[in-house]
Amino acid sequence: MKLVYIMAASMLTVGNAYALESIYDADSSAGRTTQFNYGPVSSVSVQTSSSHYLAAYVTTRNQATCTSAALYDEAGTNLVSQLQISDNKAVFGSIDMGYETLPKVLKLTCYDNNHSYLVHHKVPAAPSINYDRTLDVANWVSAGDRTPGYYADVTLSPQLAINTFVADGLCNIVEFNAVGPKLFNGESQVNNIHSDFYSHRANTGYDAYSSTLVYGIKCSNAGGTTLLVDEWRVTESNQSGQISTSYH
């Protein structure tokens, strides 16, 4: 949760109409919720963790109204997505692919009495996951009546660097077809992670019948969700892995 301050903005008066006064989300990093101590909006809270859809809840003061919303790049100059406002409180809309790794800013046009405001809330880029690893296998168990043959001991040695760009990021291991390796220093989940590096040897297993080990590392914040999938093919003579990354 963050507080904001007001950047000085000149007010040009023509009759009773005022130029837009900017209220900035001035914290050095983006977050899910911003509280404003001045102006028509008391808070903005992003409800989603999607790279391709944003939903936020806006709390206004007194009789203030917010009439339009849009998502821009961090500099505030290039439009990313025009959003909708419902009941003066719900902001929502889709985001095209291609903007997942781009820091953004949500801009709300709001009115209170004779004043017009442009309220800003920072939205982070989807988390960054950088990953490399080696897989060591030992103690081959020959095929029997109920198994096609498998390695009894499987050890994963990862080098994992994560940056969620926020203080309240969340990362966890996704198990697809076997017990996922606990890569976060022996844990399968880590909360309130901003950025960190992990190097941890993890004992794990794989599906002997398909000869595969598939697991994922998923990290999320208010700007999106990043999923890195590590898929291994394990046979007695060869072990090969492939890494892929997607945004959700």
mmCIF file of N, CA, C and O in Angstrom, residues 70-121:
data_model
loop_
_atom_site.group_PDB
_atom_site.id
_atom_site.type_symbol
_atom_site.label_atom_id
_atom_site.label_comp_id
_atom_site.label_asym_id
_atom_site.label_seq_id
_atom_site.Cartn_x
_atom_site.Cartn_y
_atom_site.Cartn_z
ATOM 1 N N ALA A 70 -7.656 4.842 -19.083
ATOM 2 C CA ALA A 70 -6.817 4.280 -20.139
ATOM 3 C C ALA A 70 -5.492 3.848 -19.544
ATOM 4 O O ALA A 70 -5.057 4.348 -18.506
ATOM 5 N N LEU A 71 -4.866 2.899 -20.214
ATOM 6 C CA LEU A 71 -3.570 2.381 -19.808
ATOM 7 C C LEU A 71 -2.529 2.868 -20.808
ATOM 8 O O LEU A 71 -2.712 2.726 -22.025
ATOM 9 N N TYR A 72 -1.434 3.447 -20.283
ATOM 10 C CA TYR A 72 -0.356 3.976 -21.116
ATOM 11 C C TYR A 72 0.963 3.312 -20.737
ATOM 12 O O TYR A 72 1.057 2.611 -19.731
ATOM 13 N N ASP A 73 1.979 3.555 -21.569
ATOM 14 C CA ASP A 73 3.311 3.131 -21.170
ATOM 15 C C ASP A 73 3.752 3.967 -19.976
ATOM 16 O O ASP A 73 3.096 4.927 -19.583
ATOM 17 N N GLU A 74 4.865 3.577 -19.361
ATOM 18 C CA GLU A 74 5.291 4.211 -18.108
ATOM 19 C C GLU A 74 5.498 5.711 -18.262
ATOM 20 O O GLU A 74 5.238 6.487 -17.328
ATOM 21 N N ALA A 75 5.952 6.140 -19.433
ATOM 22 C CA ALA A 75 6.164 7.569 -19.673
ATOM 23 C C ALA A 75 4.854 8.328 -19.819
ATOM 24 O O ALA A 75 4.828 9.558 -19.739
ATOM 25 N N GLY A 76 3.758 7.596 -20.052
ATOM 26 C CA GLY A 76 2.454 8.228 -20.161
ATOM 27 C C GLY A 76 2.150 8.834 -21.510
ATOM 28 O O GLY A 76 1.205 9.614 -21.649
ATOM 29 N N THR A 77 2.918 8.478 -22.532
ATOM 30 C CA THR A 77 2.745 9.100 -23.847
ATOM 31 C C THR A 77 2.092 8.183 -24.879
ATOM 32 O O THR A 77 1.415 8.659 -25.790
ATOM 33 N N ASN A 78 2.314 6.881 -24.774
ATOM 34 C CA ASN A 78 1.787 5.948 -25.773
ATOM 35 C C ASN A 78 0.650 5.124 -25.189
ATOM 36 O O ASN A 78 0.813 4.455 -24.162
ATOM 37 N N LEU A 79 -0.492 5.160 -25.856
ATOM 38 C CA LEU A 79 -1.673 4.440 -25.389
ATOM 39 C C LEU A 79 -1.481 2.941 -25.558
ATOM 40 O O LEU A 79 -1.104 2.457 -26.621
ATOM 41 N N VAL A 80 -1.745 2.183 -24.486
ATOM 42 C CA VAL A 80 -1.694 0.731 -24.523
ATOM 43 C C VAL A 80 -3.098 0.152 -24.680
ATOM 44 O O VAL A 80 -3.324 -0.743 -25.490
ATOM 45 N N SER A 81 -4.062 0.673 -23.905
ATOM 46 C CA SER A 81 -5.421 0.162 -23.974
ATOM 47 C C SER A 81 -6.403 1.190 -23.437
ATOM 48 O O SER A 81 -6.159 1.809 -22.390
ATOM 49 N N GLN A 82 -7.503 1.380 -24.160
ATOM 50 C CA GLN A 82 -8.595 2.206 -23.671
ATOM 51 C C GLN A 82 -9.492 1.323 -22.809
ATOM 52 O O GLN A 82 -9.951 0.272 -23.240
ATOM 53 N N LEU A 83 -9.729 1.737 -21.570
ATOM 54 C CA LEU A 83 -10.478 0.933 -20.620
ATOM 55 C C LEU A 83 -11.879 1.496 -20.408
ATOM 56 O O LEU A 83 -12.193 2.597 -20.854
ATOM 57 N N GLN A 84 -12.710 0.735 -19.720
ATOM 58 C CA GLN A 84 -14.072 1.152 -19.418
ATOM 59 C C GLN A 84 -14.231 1.395 -17.924
ATOM 60 O O GLN A 84 -13.523 0.822 -17.107
ATOM 61 N N ILE A 85 -15.207 2.255 -17.573
ATOM 62 C CA ILE A 85 -15.566 2.510 -16.179
ATOM 63 C C ILE A 85 -17.045 2.212 -16.000
ATOM 64 O O ILE A 85 -17.884 2.658 -16.783
ATOM 65 N N SER A 86 -17.370 1.452 -14.943
ATOM 66 C CA SER A 86 -18.758 1.106 -14.641
ATOM 67 C C SER A 86 -19.088 1.538 -13.217
ATOM 68 O O SER A 86 -18.304 1.297 -12.289
ATOM 69 N N ASP A 87 -20.250 2.211 -13.055
ATOM 70 C CA ASP A 87 -20.743 2.627 -11.730
ATOM 71 C C ASP A 87 -19.761 3.507 -10.971
ATOM 72 O O ASP A 87 -19.755 3.530 -9.731
ATOM 73 N N ASN A 88 -18.925 4.214 -11.704
ATOM 74 C CA ASN A 88 -17.984 5.157 -11.098
ATOM 75 C C ASN A 88 -16.980 4.469 -10.166
ATOM 76 O O ASN A 88 -16.369 5.120 -9.314
ATOM 77 N N LYS A 89 -16.806 3.154 -10.313
ATOM 78 C CA LYS A 89 -15.918 2.454 -9.393
ATOM 79 C C LYS A 89 -15.149 1.290 -10.019
ATOM 80 O O LYS A 89 -14.064 0.946 -9.562
ATOM 81 N N ALA A 90 -15.700 0.654 -11.036
ATOM 82 C CA ALA A 90 -15.057 -0.516 -11.631
ATOM 83 C C ALA A 90 -14.387 -0.127 -12.947
ATOM 84 O O ALA A 90 -15.050 0.354 -13.871
ATOM 85 N N VAL A 91 -13.081 -0.343 -13.034
ATOM 86 C CA VAL A 91 -12.308 -0.085 -14.250
ATOM 87 C C VAL A 91 -11.883 -1.433 -14.816
ATOM 88 O O VAL A 91 -11.376 -2.287 -14.082
ATOM 89 N N PHE A 92 -12.081 -1.627 -16.115
ATOM 90 C CA PHE A 92 -11.753 -2.930 -16.680
ATOM 91 C C PHE A 92 -11.517 -2.810 -18.184
ATOM 92 O O PHE A 92 -11.988 -1.873 -18.836
ATOM 93 N N GLY A 93 -10.802 -3.791 -18.725
ATOM 94 C CA GLY A 93 -10.565 -3.828 -20.158
ATOM 95 C C GLY A 93 -9.441 -4.774 -20.517
ATOM 96 O O GLY A 93 -8.620 -5.160 -19.670
ATOM 97 N N SER A 94 -9.400 -5.164 -21.774
ATOM 98 C CA SER A 94 -8.387 -6.094 -22.262
ATOM 99 C C SER A 94 -7.117 -5.348 -22.659
ATOM 100 O O SER A 94 -7.132 -4.144 -22.930
ATOM 101 N N ILE A 95 -6.011 -6.098 -22.687
ATOM 102 C CA ILE A 95 -4.703 -5.569 -23.070
ATOM 103 C C ILE A 95 -4.141 -6.473 -24.159
ATOM 104 O O ILE A 95 -4.049 -7.688 -23.976
ATOM 105 N N ASP A 96 -3.781 -5.899 -25.275
ATOM 106 C CA ASP A 96 -3.247 -6.690 -26.381
ATOM 107 C C ASP A 96 -1.934 -7.356 -25.996
ATOM 108 O O ASP A 96 -1.188 -6.885 -25.127
ATOM 109 N N MET A 97 -1.629 -8.455 -26.671
ATOM 110 C CA MET A 97 -0.341 -9.110 -26.492
ATOM 111 C C MET A 97 0.772 -8.198 -27.005
ATOM 112 O O MET A 97 0.567 -7.393 -27.906
ATOM 113 N N GLY A 98 1.941 -8.353 -26.408
ATOM 114 C CA GLY A 98 3.087 -7.554 -26.809
ATOM 115 C C GLY A 98 3.488 -6.503 -25.790
ATOM 116 O O GLY A 98 4.576 -5.911 -25.902
ATOM 117 N N TYR A 99 2.626 -6.270 -24.784
ATOM 118 C CA TYR A 99 2.917 -5.266 -23.762
ATOM 119 C C TYR A 99 3.259 -5.898 -22.410
ATOM 120 O O TYR A 99 3.349 -5.194 -21.402
ATOM 121 N N GLU A 100 3.463 -7.204 -22.380
ATOM 122 C CA GLU A 100 3.606 -7.910 -21.108
ATOM 123 C C GLU A 100 4.791 -7.413 -20.280
ATOM 124 O O GLU A 100 4.692 -7.290 -19.053
ATOM 125 N N THR A 101 5.906 -7.127 -20.901
ATOM 126 C CA THR A 101 7.118 -6.746 -20.172
ATOM 127 C C THR A 101 7.286 -5.237 -20.067
ATOM 128 O O THR A 101 8.361 -4.749 -19.695
ATOM 129 N N LEU A 102 6.228 -4.506 -20.363
ATOM 130 C CA LEU A 102 6.279 -3.043 -20.356
ATOM 131 C C LEU A 102 5.658 -2.491 -19.068
ATOM 132 O O LEU A 102 4.496 -2.777 -18.777
ATOM 133 N N PRO A 103 6.400 -1.690 -18.279
ATOM 134 C CA PRO A 103 5.770 -0.990 -17.148
ATOM 135 C C PRO A 103 4.741 0.003 -17.678
ATOM 136 O O PRO A 103 4.951 0.629 -18.722
ATOM 137 N N LYS A 104 3.643 0.152 -16.953
ATOM 138 C CA LYS A 104 2.533 0.959 -17.460
ATOM 139 C C LYS A 104 2.003 1.901 -16.383
ATOM 140 O O LYS A 104 2.401 1.820 -15.216
ATOM 141 N N VAL A 105 1.094 2.773 -16.799
ATOM 142 C CA VAL A 105 0.418 3.651 -15.857
ATOM 143 C C VAL A 105 -1.067 3.723 -16.234
ATOM 144 O O VAL A 105 -1.423 3.867 -17.406
ATOM 145 N N LEU A 106 -1.914 3.566 -15.232
ATOM 146 C CA LEU A 106 -3.357 3.717 -15.405
ATOM 147 C C LEU A 106 -3.700 5.178 -15.169
ATOM 148 O O LEU A 106 -3.339 5.756 -14.135
ATOM 149 N N LYS A 107 -4.388 5.806 -16.137
ATOM 150 C CA LYS A 107 -4.795 7.199 -16.016
ATOM 151 C C LYS A 107 -6.313 7.287 -15.948
ATOM 152 O O LYS A 107 -7.019 6.745 -16.808
ATOM 153 N N LEU A 108 -6.806 7.977 -14.918
ATOM 154 C CA LEU A 108 -8.232 8.192 -14.724
ATOM 155 C C LEU A 108 -8.543 9.677 -14.872
ATOM 156 O O LEU A 108 -7.889 10.515 -14.239
ATOM 157 N N THR A 109 -9.525 10.009 -15.681
ATOM 158 C CA THR A 109 -10.005 11.380 -15.786
ATOM 159 C C THR A 109 -11.212 11.529 -14.874
ATOM 160 O O THR A 109 -12.222 10.839 -15.059
ATOM 161 N N CYS A 110 -11.083 12.414 -13.872
ATOM 162 C CA CYS A 110 -12.102 12.531 -12.839
ATOM 163 C C CYS A 110 -12.454 14.001 -12.608
ATOM 164 O O CYS A 110 -11.663 14.906 -12.908
ATOM 165 N N TYR A 111 -13.644 14.224 -12.025
ATOM 166 C CA TYR A 111 -14.151 15.569 -11.792
ATOM 167 C C TYR A 111 -14.702 15.665 -10.375
ATOM 168 O O TYR A 111 -15.317 14.731 -9.858
ATOM 169 N N ASP A 112 -14.460 16.831 -9.749
ATOM 170 C CA ASP A 112 -14.963 17.114 -8.409
ATOM 171 C C ASP A 112 -15.298 18.593 -8.342
ATOM 172 O O ASP A 112 -14.395 19.433 -8.394
ATOM 173 N N ASN A 113 -16.593 18.898 -8.242
ATOM 174 C CA ASN A 113 -17.059 20.283 -8.293
ATOM 175 C C ASN A 113 -16.593 20.924 -9.596
ATOM 176 O O ASN A 113 -16.884 20.433 -10.668
ATOM 177 N N ASN A 114 -15.830 21.994 -9.516
ATOM 178 C CA ASN A 114 -15.389 22.680 -10.733
ATOM 179 C C ASN A 114 -13.977 22.299 -11.140
ATOM 180 O O ASN A 114 -13.373 22.968 -11.976
ATOM 181 N N HIS A 115 -13.434 21.231 -10.558
ATOM 182 C CA HIS A 115 -12.066 20.844 -10.837
ATOM 183 C C HIS A 115 -12.021 19.566 -11.678
ATOM 184 O O HIS A 115 -12.862 18.680 -11.522
ATOM 185 N N SER A 116 -11.010 19.498 -12.525
ATOM 186 C CA SER A 116 -10.777 18.319 -13.360
ATOM 187 C C SER A 116 -9.406 17.748 -13.023
ATOM 188 O O SER A 116 -8.438 18.496 -12.829
ATOM 189 N N TYR A 117 -9.334 16.418 -12.952
ATOM 190 C CA TYR A 117 -8.105 15.768 -12.517
ATOM 191 C C TYR A 117 -7.716 14.636 -13.458
ATOM 192 O O TYR A 117 -8.573 14.004 -14.071
ATOM 193 N N LEU A 118 -6.409 14.378 -13.519
ATOM 194 C CA LEU A 118 -5.882 13.206 -14.182
ATOM 195 C C LEU A 118 -5.120 12.411 -13.121
ATOM 196 O O LEU A 118 -4.025 12.798 -12.708
ATOM 197 N N VAL A 119 -5.722 11.320 -12.663
ATOM 198 C CA VAL A 119 -5.178 10.528 -11.562
ATOM 199 C C VAL A 119 -4.364 9.374 -12.132
ATOM 200 O O VAL A 119 -4.821 8.639 -13.008
ATOM 201 N N HIS A 120 -3.145 9.182 -11.597
ATOM 202 C CA HIS A 120 -2.220 8.175 -12.111
ATOM 203 C C HIS A 120 -2.024 7.040 -11.103
ATOM 204 O O HIS A 120 -1.896 7.284 -9.905
ATOM 205 N N HIS A 121 -1.977 5.831 -11.618
ATOM 206 C CA HIS A 121 -1.627 4.658 -10.795
ATOM 207 C C HIS A 121 -0.694 3.770 -11.597
ATOM 208 O O HIS A 121 -1.024 3.331 -12.704
#
